[in-house]
Every structure is written in structure tokens, then in C-alpha cells.
Short mmCIF file of C-alpha atoms in Angstrom, two decimals:
data_model
loop_
_atom_site.label_atom_id
_atom_site.label_comp_id
_atom_site.label_asym_id
_atom_site.label_seq_id
_atom_site.Cartn_x
_atom_site.Cartn_y
_atom_site.Cartn_z
CA MET A 16 0.00 0.00 0.00
CA LEU A 17 1.47 3.32 -1.09
CA SER A 18 2.16 5.98 1.54
CA CYS A 19 2.45 9.75 1.15
CA GLN A 20 5.45 10.76 -0.98
CA LYS A 21 5.45 14.48 -0.15
CA SER A 22 9.05 14.40 1.10
CA LEU A 23 10.21 13.76 -2.48
CA PHE A 24 8.88 17.17 -3.58
CA ASN A 25 9.45 20.79 -2.58
CA PHE A 26 6.21 21.93 -0.94
CA PRO A 27 5.71 24.86 1.44
CA GLU A 28 3.60 23.67 4.36
CA GLU A 29 0.96 26.36 3.84
CA ILE A 30 0.16 25.19 0.28
CA THR A 31 -2.67 22.72 -0.44
CA TYR A 32 -2.00 21.63 -4.00
CA LEU A 33 -4.82 19.52 -5.45
CA ASN A 34 -4.14 20.51 -9.04
CA CYS A 35 -1.92 17.94 -10.75
CA ALA A 36 -4.30 18.03 -13.73
CA TYR A 37 -3.01 21.59 -14.29
CA MET A 38 0.66 20.73 -13.88
CA SER A 39 2.54 18.31 -11.67
CA PRO A 40 5.12 19.54 -9.20
CA GLN A 41 8.63 18.41 -9.97
CA LEU A 42 10.40 15.72 -8.01
CA LYS A 43 13.53 16.89 -6.20
CA GLN A 44 15.57 14.32 -8.11
CA LEU A 45 14.42 15.87 -11.40
CA ASP A 46 15.55 19.30 -10.24
CA MET A 47 19.05 17.99 -9.62
CA LEU A 48 19.11 15.95 -12.83
CA GLY A 49 17.94 18.89 -14.94
CA ARG A 50 20.66 21.14 -13.58
CA GLU A 51 23.25 18.47 -14.24
CA MET A 52 22.07 17.94 -17.81
CA VAL A 53 21.95 21.68 -18.58
CA GLY A 54 25.60 21.83 -17.54
CA ARG A 55 26.57 19.34 -20.24
CA LYS A 56 26.06 21.96 -22.93
CA SER A 57 28.95 23.90 -21.41
CA GLN A 58 31.19 21.01 -22.49
CA PRO A 59 29.92 19.97 -25.93
CA TRP A 60 33.03 17.87 -26.51
CA SER A 61 31.67 15.49 -23.87
CA ILE A 62 28.52 14.80 -25.92
CA LYS A 63 29.19 11.82 -28.16
CA PRO A 64 27.22 10.63 -31.23
CA GLU A 65 25.66 7.81 -29.19
CA ASP A 66 24.27 10.44 -26.79
CA PHE A 67 21.94 11.59 -29.57
CA PHE A 68 20.15 8.23 -29.41
CA LYS A 69 20.38 6.92 -25.84
CA PRO A 70 17.99 9.42 -24.18
CA SER A 71 15.10 8.78 -26.56
CA GLU A 72 15.67 5.01 -26.59
CA GLU A 73 15.56 4.88 -22.81
CA LEU A 74 12.42 7.03 -22.74
CA LYS A 75 10.69 4.80 -25.30
CA THR A 76 11.57 1.68 -23.33
CA LEU A 77 10.21 3.08 -20.07
CA PHE A 78 6.97 4.37 -21.57
CA ALA A 79 6.45 1.04 -23.33
CA ARG A 80 6.63 -0.62 -19.89
CA LEU A 81 4.19 1.91 -18.43
CA ILE A 82 1.48 1.11 -21.00
CA ASN A 83 2.45 -2.57 -21.32
CA THR A 84 3.50 -2.91 -24.92
CA PRO A 85 6.39 -5.25 -25.78
CA GLU A 86 7.26 -3.10 -28.81
CA LYS A 87 9.20 -0.03 -27.73
CA ASP A 88 9.57 0.99 -31.37
CA ARG A 89 5.85 1.78 -31.41
CA ILE A 90 6.67 4.69 -29.10
CA ALA A 91 7.57 8.12 -30.47
CA VAL A 92 9.04 11.06 -28.58
CA ILE A 93 6.95 14.17 -29.25
CA PRO A 94 7.02 17.80 -28.06
CA SER A 95 3.32 17.94 -27.17
CA ALA A 96 0.03 16.08 -27.37
CA SER A 97 -1.07 18.29 -30.26
CA TYR A 98 1.98 17.16 -32.25
CA GLY A 99 1.04 13.53 -31.67
CA LEU A 100 -2.56 14.19 -32.75
CA ALA A 101 -1.36 16.10 -35.83
CA THR A 102 0.50 12.96 -36.86
CA VAL A 103 -2.79 11.06 -36.71
CA ALA A 104 -4.54 13.76 -38.75
CA ARG A 105 -1.73 13.65 -41.33
CA ASN A 106 -2.43 9.96 -41.94
CA LEU A 107 -6.21 9.78 -41.60
CA LYS A 108 -8.27 9.45 -44.78
CA ILE A 109 -11.82 10.76 -44.56
CA LYS A 110 -14.45 11.48 -47.22
CA PRO A 111 -17.72 13.42 -47.46
CA GLY A 112 -20.46 11.55 -45.63
CA GLN A 113 -18.04 10.15 -43.07
CA HIS A 114 -17.43 11.50 -39.56
CA ILE A 115 -15.20 11.60 -36.50
CA VAL A 116 -16.75 11.16 -33.04
CA VAL A 117 -15.58 13.33 -30.13
CA ALA A 118 -17.00 14.19 -26.71
CA GLU A 119 -18.45 17.59 -25.93
CA GLU A 120 -16.00 20.06 -24.37
CA GLN A 121 -12.98 17.81 -24.61
CA PHE A 122 -9.55 19.43 -24.58
CA PRO A 123 -9.11 21.87 -27.51
CA SER A 124 -6.07 20.12 -28.99
CA ASN A 125 -8.21 16.99 -29.34
CA TYR A 126 -10.85 19.00 -31.19
CA TYR A 127 -9.08 21.50 -33.43
CA ALA A 128 -7.08 18.83 -35.30
CA TRP A 129 -10.28 17.03 -36.31
CA GLN A 130 -12.25 20.21 -36.96
CA ARG A 131 -9.65 21.19 -39.57
CA LEU A 132 -9.56 17.71 -41.07
CA VAL A 133 -13.31 17.35 -41.57
CA SER A 134 -13.60 20.92 -42.84
CA ASP A 135 -10.92 20.32 -45.47
CA ASN A 136 -12.56 17.06 -46.62
CA GLY A 137 -16.28 17.84 -46.49
CA ALA A 138 -16.81 15.42 -43.60
CA GLU A 139 -18.53 15.80 -40.21
CA LEU A 140 -17.33 16.20 -36.64
CA ARG A 141 -19.93 14.39 -34.52
CA VAL A 142 -19.83 15.92 -31.03
CA VAL A 143 -21.52 13.79 -28.35
CA LYS A 144 -23.22 16.04 -25.82
CA ALA A 145 -22.57 15.54 -22.11
CA PRO A 146 -25.75 14.46 -20.32
CA ASP A 147 -27.14 16.23 -17.26
CA GLY A 148 -28.17 14.63 -14.01
CA PRO A 149 -26.92 11.61 -12.06
CA ASN A 150 -24.94 8.70 -13.53
CA ARG A 151 -23.39 11.06 -16.06
CA MET A 152 -20.59 8.63 -16.83
CA LEU A 153 -22.88 5.74 -17.78
CA ALA A 154 -25.20 7.91 -19.87
CA TRP A 155 -22.34 9.63 -21.69
CA ASN A 156 -20.67 6.35 -22.57
CA GLU A 157 -23.94 5.00 -23.98
CA ALA A 158 -24.35 8.14 -26.08
CA ILE A 159 -20.83 7.77 -27.48
CA LEU A 160 -21.45 4.11 -28.34
CA ASN A 161 -24.69 5.07 -30.11
CA ALA A 162 -22.85 7.73 -32.16
CA ILE A 163 -20.54 5.15 -33.74
CA ASP A 164 -21.80 3.64 -37.00
CA ALA A 165 -20.72 2.50 -40.44
CA ASN A 166 -19.68 6.05 -41.39
CA THR A 167 -17.42 6.52 -38.37
CA VAL A 168 -13.77 6.81 -39.37
CA MET A 169 -12.38 7.51 -35.90
CA VAL A 170 -13.35 8.08 -32.27
CA ALA A 171 -11.04 10.57 -30.52
CA LEU A 172 -11.33 10.90 -26.73
CA GLY A 173 -9.39 11.15 -23.53
CA ASN A 174 -9.24 8.18 -21.19
CA VAL A 175 -11.00 10.56 -18.82
CA HIS A 176 -12.65 13.88 -19.58
CA TRP A 177 -10.09 16.57 -18.85
CA ALA A 178 -12.54 18.94 -17.13
CA ASP A 179 -14.39 16.65 -14.72
CA GLY A 180 -12.76 13.21 -14.82
CA THR A 181 -15.63 11.35 -16.48
CA LEU A 182 -14.35 7.84 -17.20
CA TYR A 183 -14.77 6.53 -20.72
CA ASP A 184 -15.36 2.81 -21.16
CA LEU A 185 -12.58 2.25 -23.66
CA LYS A 186 -13.08 -1.53 -23.85
CA ARG A 187 -16.69 -1.17 -25.01
CA ILE A 188 -15.84 1.73 -27.29
CA ARG A 189 -12.97 -0.27 -28.80
CA ALA A 190 -15.30 -3.20 -29.44
CA ARG A 191 -17.79 -0.87 -31.13
CA THR A 192 -15.17 0.78 -33.36
CA ASP A 193 -13.92 -2.67 -34.36
CA GLU A 194 -17.40 -3.52 -35.66
CA PHE A 195 -17.03 -0.76 -38.26
CA GLY A 196 -13.27 -0.67 -38.79
CA ALA A 197 -12.96 2.75 -37.14
CA LEU A 198 -9.87 3.98 -35.30
CA LEU A 199 -9.71 4.72 -31.58
CA VAL A 200 -7.33 7.55 -30.70
CA ILE A 201 -6.77 8.57 -27.08
CA ASP A 202 -5.26 11.68 -25.53
CA GLY A 203 -3.90 10.21 -22.31
CA THR A 204 -2.40 13.43 -20.97
CA GLN A 205 -4.90 13.57 -18.09
CA SER A 206 -4.72 9.91 -17.12
CA VAL A 207 -1.57 8.00 -18.08
CA GLY A 208 0.67 7.88 -15.03
CA ALA A 209 -2.17 7.94 -12.50
CA LEU A 210 -4.75 5.60 -14.05
CA PRO A 211 -3.68 2.25 -15.55
CA LEU A 212 -3.98 1.95 -19.33
CA ASP A 213 -2.80 -1.32 -20.84
CA VAL A 214 -2.65 -1.24 -24.64
CA SER A 215 -2.56 -5.04 -24.74
CA GLU A 216 -6.01 -5.07 -23.08
CA VAL A 217 -7.35 -2.00 -24.91
CA PRO A 218 -5.52 -1.97 -28.25
CA VAL A 219 -5.91 1.69 -29.10
CA ASP A 220 -4.67 2.83 -32.51
CA ALA A 221 -2.85 5.84 -31.10
CA LEU A 222 -2.19 7.19 -27.62
CA VAL A 223 -0.60 10.61 -27.08
CA CYS A 224 0.57 12.05 -23.76
CA GLY A 225 1.99 15.38 -22.74
CA GLY A 226 4.65 14.73 -20.12
CA TYR A 227 4.16 17.54 -17.64
CA LYS A 228 1.02 16.40 -15.82
CA TRP A 229 0.53 12.82 -14.59
CA LEU A 230 3.81 11.60 -16.08
CA MET A 231 5.44 14.12 -13.71
CA GLY A 232 8.00 15.21 -16.27
CA PRO A 233 9.15 18.59 -17.58
CA TYR A 234 7.18 20.86 -19.89
CA SER A 235 7.55 20.60 -23.70
CA LEU A 236 8.18 16.88 -23.99
CA GLY A 237 5.80 13.95 -24.35
CA VAL A 238 5.41 10.45 -25.73
CA ALA A 239 3.03 8.69 -28.10
CA TYR A 240 2.12 5.14 -29.05
CA TYR A 241 1.14 4.26 -32.64
CA GLY A 242 -0.42 0.90 -33.41
CA PRO A 243 -0.28 -1.16 -36.62
CA ARG A 244 -2.83 1.04 -38.42
CA PHE A 245 -0.10 3.72 -38.60
CA ASP A 246 2.70 1.51 -39.87
CA GLY A 247 4.23 3.00 -43.01
CA GLY A 248 2.54 6.40 -42.61
CA ILE A 249 3.83 9.88 -43.40
CA PRO A 250 5.42 11.97 -40.62
CA ILE A 251 4.59 15.64 -40.22
CA GLU A 252 8.27 16.59 -40.41
CA GLU A 253 11.28 15.14 -42.19
CA ASN A 254 14.42 15.04 -40.08
CA TRP A 255 17.77 13.35 -40.29
CA ILE A 256 17.59 11.36 -37.09
CA ASN A 257 14.46 9.40 -38.04
CA ARG A 258 16.13 7.83 -41.06
CA HIS A 259 17.87 4.48 -41.37
CA ASN A 260 21.55 4.48 -40.34
CA SER A 261 21.39 7.98 -38.83
CA GLU A 262 23.76 6.74 -36.09
CA ASP A 263 26.62 6.93 -38.62
CA PHE A 264 27.38 10.66 -38.61
CA SER A 265 30.07 10.28 -41.25
CA SER A 266 27.50 8.98 -43.77
CA LEU A 267 24.60 11.37 -43.21
CA ILE A 268 24.94 12.78 -46.72
CA ASN A 269 24.20 9.31 -48.07
CA TYR A 270 20.50 10.14 -48.01
CA GLN A 271 18.15 7.37 -46.97
CA ASP A 272 14.62 6.65 -48.17
CA GLU A 273 14.06 4.20 -45.31
CA TYR A 274 12.81 5.41 -41.93
CA LYS A 275 13.51 3.98 -38.49
CA PRO A 276 11.16 1.08 -37.62
CA LEU A 277 7.46 1.52 -36.83
CA ALA A 278 6.79 4.78 -34.95
CA GLY A 279 10.42 5.85 -35.39
CA ARG A 280 9.31 7.88 -38.42
CA TYR A 281 6.99 9.97 -36.22
CA MET A 282 9.64 11.15 -33.75
CA MET A 283 10.18 14.88 -33.35
CA GLY A 284 13.30 16.64 -34.57
CA GLU A 285 15.93 17.17 -31.84
CA GLN A 286 14.39 14.22 -30.03
CA SER A 287 17.73 13.62 -28.29
CA ASN A 288 16.87 16.47 -25.92
CA PHE A 289 19.81 16.00 -23.56
CA VAL A 290 18.05 17.87 -20.74
CA LEU A 291 14.35 17.01 -20.86
CA ALA A 292 14.45 13.39 -22.04
CA PRO A 293 16.51 12.13 -19.07
CA MET A 294 14.20 14.07 -16.74
CA LEU A 295 11.05 12.48 -18.18
CA SER A 296 12.73 9.07 -18.08
CA ALA A 297 13.53 9.57 -14.40
CA ALA A 298 9.93 10.58 -13.69
CA ILE A 299 8.50 7.51 -15.45
CA THR A 300 11.00 5.30 -13.60
CA GLN A 301 9.57 6.67 -10.35
CA LEU A 302 6.00 6.00 -11.53
CA LEU A 303 6.92 2.42 -12.35
CA ASP A 304 8.43 2.04 -8.90
CA TRP A 305 5.28 3.36 -7.21
CA GLY A 306 2.96 1.43 -9.53
CA VAL A 307 0.21 3.28 -11.38
CA ALA A 308 -2.54 1.13 -9.88
CA ASN A 309 -1.18 1.99 -6.43
CA ILE A 310 -1.31 5.70 -7.26
CA GLN A 311 -4.96 5.39 -8.25
CA GLU A 312 -5.76 3.46 -5.06
CA TYR A 313 -3.93 6.06 -2.96
CA CYS A 314 -5.92 8.92 -4.48
CA GLN A 315 -9.13 7.02 -3.77
CA ARG A 316 -8.12 6.30 -0.19
CA ILE A 317 -7.26 9.86 0.80
CA GLY A 318 -10.25 11.47 -0.92
CA ALA A 319 -13.20 9.12 -0.44
CA ASN A 320 -14.51 10.52 2.86
CA ALA A 321 -14.23 14.13 1.76
CA LEU A 322 -16.06 13.45 -1.50
CA GLU A 323 -18.87 11.81 0.43
CA ASP A 324 -19.10 14.91 2.64
CA LEU A 325 -19.32 17.08 -0.48
CA ARG A 326 -22.16 14.93 -1.81
CA GLU A 327 -24.00 15.46 1.48
CA MET A 328 -23.57 19.21 0.99
CA GLY A 329 -25.48 18.86 -2.28
CA CYS A 330 -22.53 18.81 -4.68
CA GLN A 331 -22.93 16.62 -7.75
CA ILE A 332 -20.13 14.03 -7.93
CA GLU A 333 -20.19 10.73 -9.79
CA PRO A 334 -20.66 7.59 -7.68
CA GLN A 335 -17.36 6.21 -6.44
CA ALA A 336 -17.48 3.22 -8.81
CA ASN A 337 -17.67 5.60 -11.79
CA LEU A 338 -14.75 7.81 -10.79
CA ALA A 339 -11.17 8.23 -11.87
CA HIS A 340 -9.97 9.10 -8.37
CA HIS A 341 -7.03 11.25 -9.48
CA LEU A 342 -9.30 13.75 -11.26
CA VAL A 343 -12.75 14.48 -9.87
CA GLY A 344 -15.28 17.06 -11.03
CA VAL A 345 -17.36 18.67 -8.29
CA ARG A 346 -20.47 20.53 -9.49
CA LEU A 347 -21.96 22.99 -7.05
CA PRO A 348 -25.57 23.09 -5.86
CA ALA A 349 -27.53 26.18 -6.87
CA GLU A 350 -27.25 27.76 -3.43
CA MET A 351 -23.42 27.61 -3.38
CA ASN A 352 -21.74 30.69 -4.85
CA MET A 353 -18.77 29.93 -7.12
CA GLU A 354 -17.12 33.34 -6.63
CA ARG A 355 -17.24 33.07 -2.84
CA LEU A 356 -15.82 29.57 -3.03
CA GLN A 357 -12.96 30.69 -5.24
CA ALA A 358 -12.24 33.50 -2.77
CA GLU A 359 -11.99 30.89 0.01
CA PHE A 360 -9.58 28.84 -2.08
CA LYS A 361 -7.40 31.89 -2.56
CA LYS A 362 -7.52 32.90 1.13
CA ARG A 363 -6.59 29.40 2.34
CA ARG A 364 -4.06 28.83 -0.47
CA VAL A 365 -5.91 25.84 -1.87
CA TYR A 366 -5.04 25.15 -5.50
CA VAL A 367 -7.69 23.50 -7.68
CA SER A 368 -9.03 24.39 -11.13
CA THR A 369 -12.39 25.56 -12.41
CA ARG A 370 -13.23 23.91 -15.72
CA GLY A 371 -16.65 24.68 -17.15
CA ASN A 372 -19.14 24.46 -14.29
CA ALA A 373 -17.01 22.01 -12.29
CA ILE A 374 -14.37 22.40 -9.62
CA ARG A 375 -11.64 20.00 -10.72
CA VAL A 376 -9.90 18.30 -7.79
CA ALA A 377 -6.74 16.45 -8.81
CA PRO A 378 -4.69 14.84 -6.01
CA ASN A 379 -1.55 12.78 -6.27
CA VAL A 380 0.90 10.93 -4.06
CA TYR A 381 2.11 14.08 -2.28
CA ASN A 382 -1.37 14.80 -0.90
CA THR A 383 -3.03 13.46 2.25
CA SER A 384 -6.54 13.33 3.69
CA ASP A 385 -5.58 16.50 5.61
CA ASP A 386 -5.45 18.33 2.27
CA PHE A 387 -9.00 17.23 1.58
CA ASP A 388 -10.01 18.52 5.02
CA VAL A 389 -8.69 21.96 4.07
CA LEU A 390 -10.66 21.72 0.81
CA LEU A 391 -13.79 20.83 2.77
CA ASP A 392 -13.31 23.84 5.05
CA CYS A 393 -13.54 26.08 1.95
CA PHE A 394 -16.85 24.51 0.95
CA ARG A 395 -18.24 24.65 4.47
CA ALA A 396 -17.45 28.35 4.63
CA VAL A 397 -19.84 29.09 1.75
CA VAL A 398 -22.64 26.56 2.38
#
């Protein structure tokens, strides 16, 4: 059973940070590693040709373990989730009369890419509206399943909804897309690292993840998985390092038509990233040591009582069985004033996010039930 890991981070005692969905704090070990790696640029003669390849290879191997794929070469290093989704858009064929299914109010990067694609090809973006009332998760999943038909080319979702943590039933959605040969593409930025996702159990066609939230890495670096449907596709940039035999610096002018295997063609330029790649690798190593399932259980354990108290205050929160416990949307009853509540958060130095009409509460291993007690005090002050 996982215990509180707050000592591994730099936290002032007066801060209650329940906002990992906004940005994770950085582990102390990453601070030290980042400073060390920045210093390497002061001695460029110490950076050898093999150092251009080792950081990304290590990162691919670790992320492959995290999502349980035996094929590390299906992993690409990317600068952002939007880059990973743009790669999908670059290789997706869609015609008039066909459509892409998305959820209402999902993260903009997982909307704009498809909006552009359908607009350019005379196709449709089918947006599945979020239902009101209780059992939102179950009703929304049913609506998404009903939106998938013979004209569906792709379903693009998060594993959870970024604003309120609604869980999507990816196994059922995958089964439904398989009926019609449609792709399933997941933005895992708000789940991977805190909620288990096994691509051997749910064989998604693509999974993209920004690294600075639940992967606990630095900003401006991420990872993506591309399944067999993307083998042999076209990358969104052409760079030297993604080509066959790029390890031989003396022969780089012997231009190569052949790419690196599988998702190697989709890797970003300057993927070697001598500073950020080792930091993200160190963060994922720590996640593997903790165990993602243990992180999810820990978040559930420290927050369950407080969430029940909030329900008794009249707040709308999904039943516990329907929750991703690392990211919970709390909708206020009519009599509770949002502005007063936000003022209480500010006064007590409680950090959460407001997304749409929900307060987004996002704990991690550095939080305790005491942090949820401070959160509750803010709500009690405005009941």
C-alpha cells in the first residue's frame, strides 16, 4: 500500500496543491538531474554521437513498460500532445459523408485537429453532448457508443474527460469501433501515469501524452504510441535522425529513403533532448516504482470521505465506482456561490481548477486526507 510521498517534492507547508491536472510539481531528483544535464552543454566535446540516441531510446523503453507494450519501437518522442494528434490527422483518410466522433467540451487540442480535417474534406465532426443529471458517466458512454456507426472513421477521446474526470469505457468503445473498422485515438495526458492503461487489453490505434502532468516530467516533452494502423505512414516533419543508419554521422549525406522502424518515423526533430528526455525518463521510472494502480488506489483512499461529505452538501459528484480518483469534477448546488468559493480557495491557499461548471480536484501521491479537510473547510465556509 502506497504511503504519502510528499518528502520527495518541494512543498511549502501552507500550500494545499490539489491541481496535478493543471501541472505536476517536480520531483527533487528531477531538479538535480535537470541542472546536471543543462551543464553538459557547457562542455559539448563530452557529448558523443551515441548520446543523440540513448535518451530517446531509454524514454521509449520506459513508456512502453508503463502502457504494457512489448514493442518499444511503437513509441515516439513528441514535443506535445497536439503534435502527436497532428501525426494522426496527417495519416487519416476521410471522405464526405463520413465523420469523427468526439466528446463535448474535450480538450481543444483533441478538437481542433479534427475540426480542420473534416472541414478540409467535407466530412462531419460528430460531437456527443454531455448528459445532465446523475450517472453522467454511464449515460455519456452510452451516447458515445450510439454515435458510432458504419460512417465513423475515428473516435477521438481522452481516457477521462479533462474537465471533470468522467471515465470513458474504452473496452466497449474499442469493441464498437472494431465492428465498423474505425480507429480509436486517445489523448492520455490527463490519465496516463495515474490511471492504468494497458494497450494489450485496450488496443488503441494511437495514444498521445503530454509529459508535464501525470507523467510528472518537464514541460515541452511527451510520448506517443502508434499501433499497426499507422505503420508506413507519413510523418509531419522530415528530419535526419528518423532515417535508417542515422547513427553513422560520417555517412549522413548518403541520403536514406528508409525510416527507423514503426513509430520511429513519427519522432520529433531534436528528439535527443539532452536535458528534458533524461528528466522524463527519471519521472517515469519513479511511476513504475510506485505502480500506477497503487497511485490510483492512494488517491481514492485519501479522498473518499471528503467526496462523500461534499455529496452530502449537495454537490454533484459521480458515484465512487464511476470515478477516476485522481481527477474528480465537483459541481456545485444552486445555493453555493462559485465566486465566494474561489475566494476561500485563494484565502486558504488551496489550488484547484475551475473547468466549465465544475471544480476540478486532482490529487496525487504528495497529498493526504488533511489536504482534503482543508478543501472541505472552503466549501463549508460558503454553504
